[in-house]
Amino acid sequence: MHIITYLTTIHFGSGALGSLPAAMQELGISRPLLVSDHGIASTGLLERVTSLIGKDVPTFLDVPTNPTESGVQQALALYRQQGCDGVVAFGGGSPIDLAKGVALLATHPGDLAQYAGILGGIPRITAAVAPLIAIPTTAGTGSEVGRAALITLDDERKLGFISPHLIPKRAICDPDLTLGLPPFLTAATGLDALSHCIETYLSPRYNPPAEAIAVDGFARIWAALPKAFADGADADARSELMMGALQGGMTFQKGLGAVHALSHALGGIKSLKLHHGTLNAILMPPVLRWNADAVPAKIARLQEVAGVSDLAAALERLNRDLGLPATLSELGVTRAMFDWICERALADHSHQTNPKPLSATDYAGILDAVM
Ligand SMILES: [Zn+2]
């Protein structure tokens, strides 16, 4: 196991999960709320955590596919009822984001909405946030080192809650936890991580350290994803993917772009329950083509790293090889939804940091290219 302190303290490597009891002790957590989901509980992975911290640990499993305000409130009620003093999040991005909401409201008064970034909530979130340990079971979202939580409010607005205080106090990244991840989820979560590295690298904000991390993460994921997809038990590929996903999360602060503006909007269509990583995989090629003339040198650099001459076309091939859908219509998206989607993409926080500005019509054109 390696210990890396960058934004937060990260325990990384095969077997790192074993450091959970010591991390809890260091952070003064004696009675944690464990936040995970039913999918993970059904794989038996959850027992690896409860065997370390006690079988009677209060556990919240009803995390929706995309975290909701009511989910946060339910978990918070359990946290209070059980007298918890910290949160352990175990799973993909959804349990980790929901746990951030619980850690926030455990110590901050009032409704969740007032803490949303676009509603002026950033300075209202203080260092009093309850201690949170994040343990990812996918190599994808990077939420374990991210300062944002995306939570859908009861009024259906999907909002970003953003603060350095929401970064988990410990991220325990144990690639062994991803060895049993099925090929489809390996592909979809891996492409989410790849999209974080690409979009933060192309973001116009000045942050060369973040760009260097993003390019390194891009290289690792590009090389390791096909290997982990072909052989889920390839421990080296799993480790490289987990590091690439972590690196994507380390660079979020530079801002994402149009891929995420659209996938956040599409993820808000309640009737479809679309998978974030799958959406990003489909959206990356047309967005890269849109951005090509705004950031030619950066795209050339990524192509050099990947050893390809046309990154958008190479990503389309990769999606095909990994068995991912090529179009949004296959997922149930219709042209009648475009106005709704584009309006929300324009209001999304990731819209501001795309390297080339887009109008609602431009967003519709990108959607149309993958129908
Ligand atoms: Zn993402």
Coordinates of C-alpha atoms and ligand atoms in Angstrom, one line a residue, residues 140-141 192-193 195-196 252 256 260 263-264 276 280, ligand 1:
G140 CA -14.7 5.6 -12.6
T141 CA -16.2 8.6 -10.9
D192 CA -16.4 8.0 -17.4
A193 CA -12.9 8.2 -15.9
S195 CA -13.9 11.5 -20.1
H196 CA -12.8 13.3 -16.8
F252 CA -12.1 18.0 -11.5
L256 CA -15.4 19.6 -17.1
H260 CA -20.7 16.3 -18.8
S263 CA -24.7 13.7 -19.5
H264 CA -25.8 15.5 -16.3
H276 CA -23.5 8.3 -16.6
N280 CA -20.2 10.0 -21.7
Ligands
ZN1 ZN -18.3 11.8 -15.0

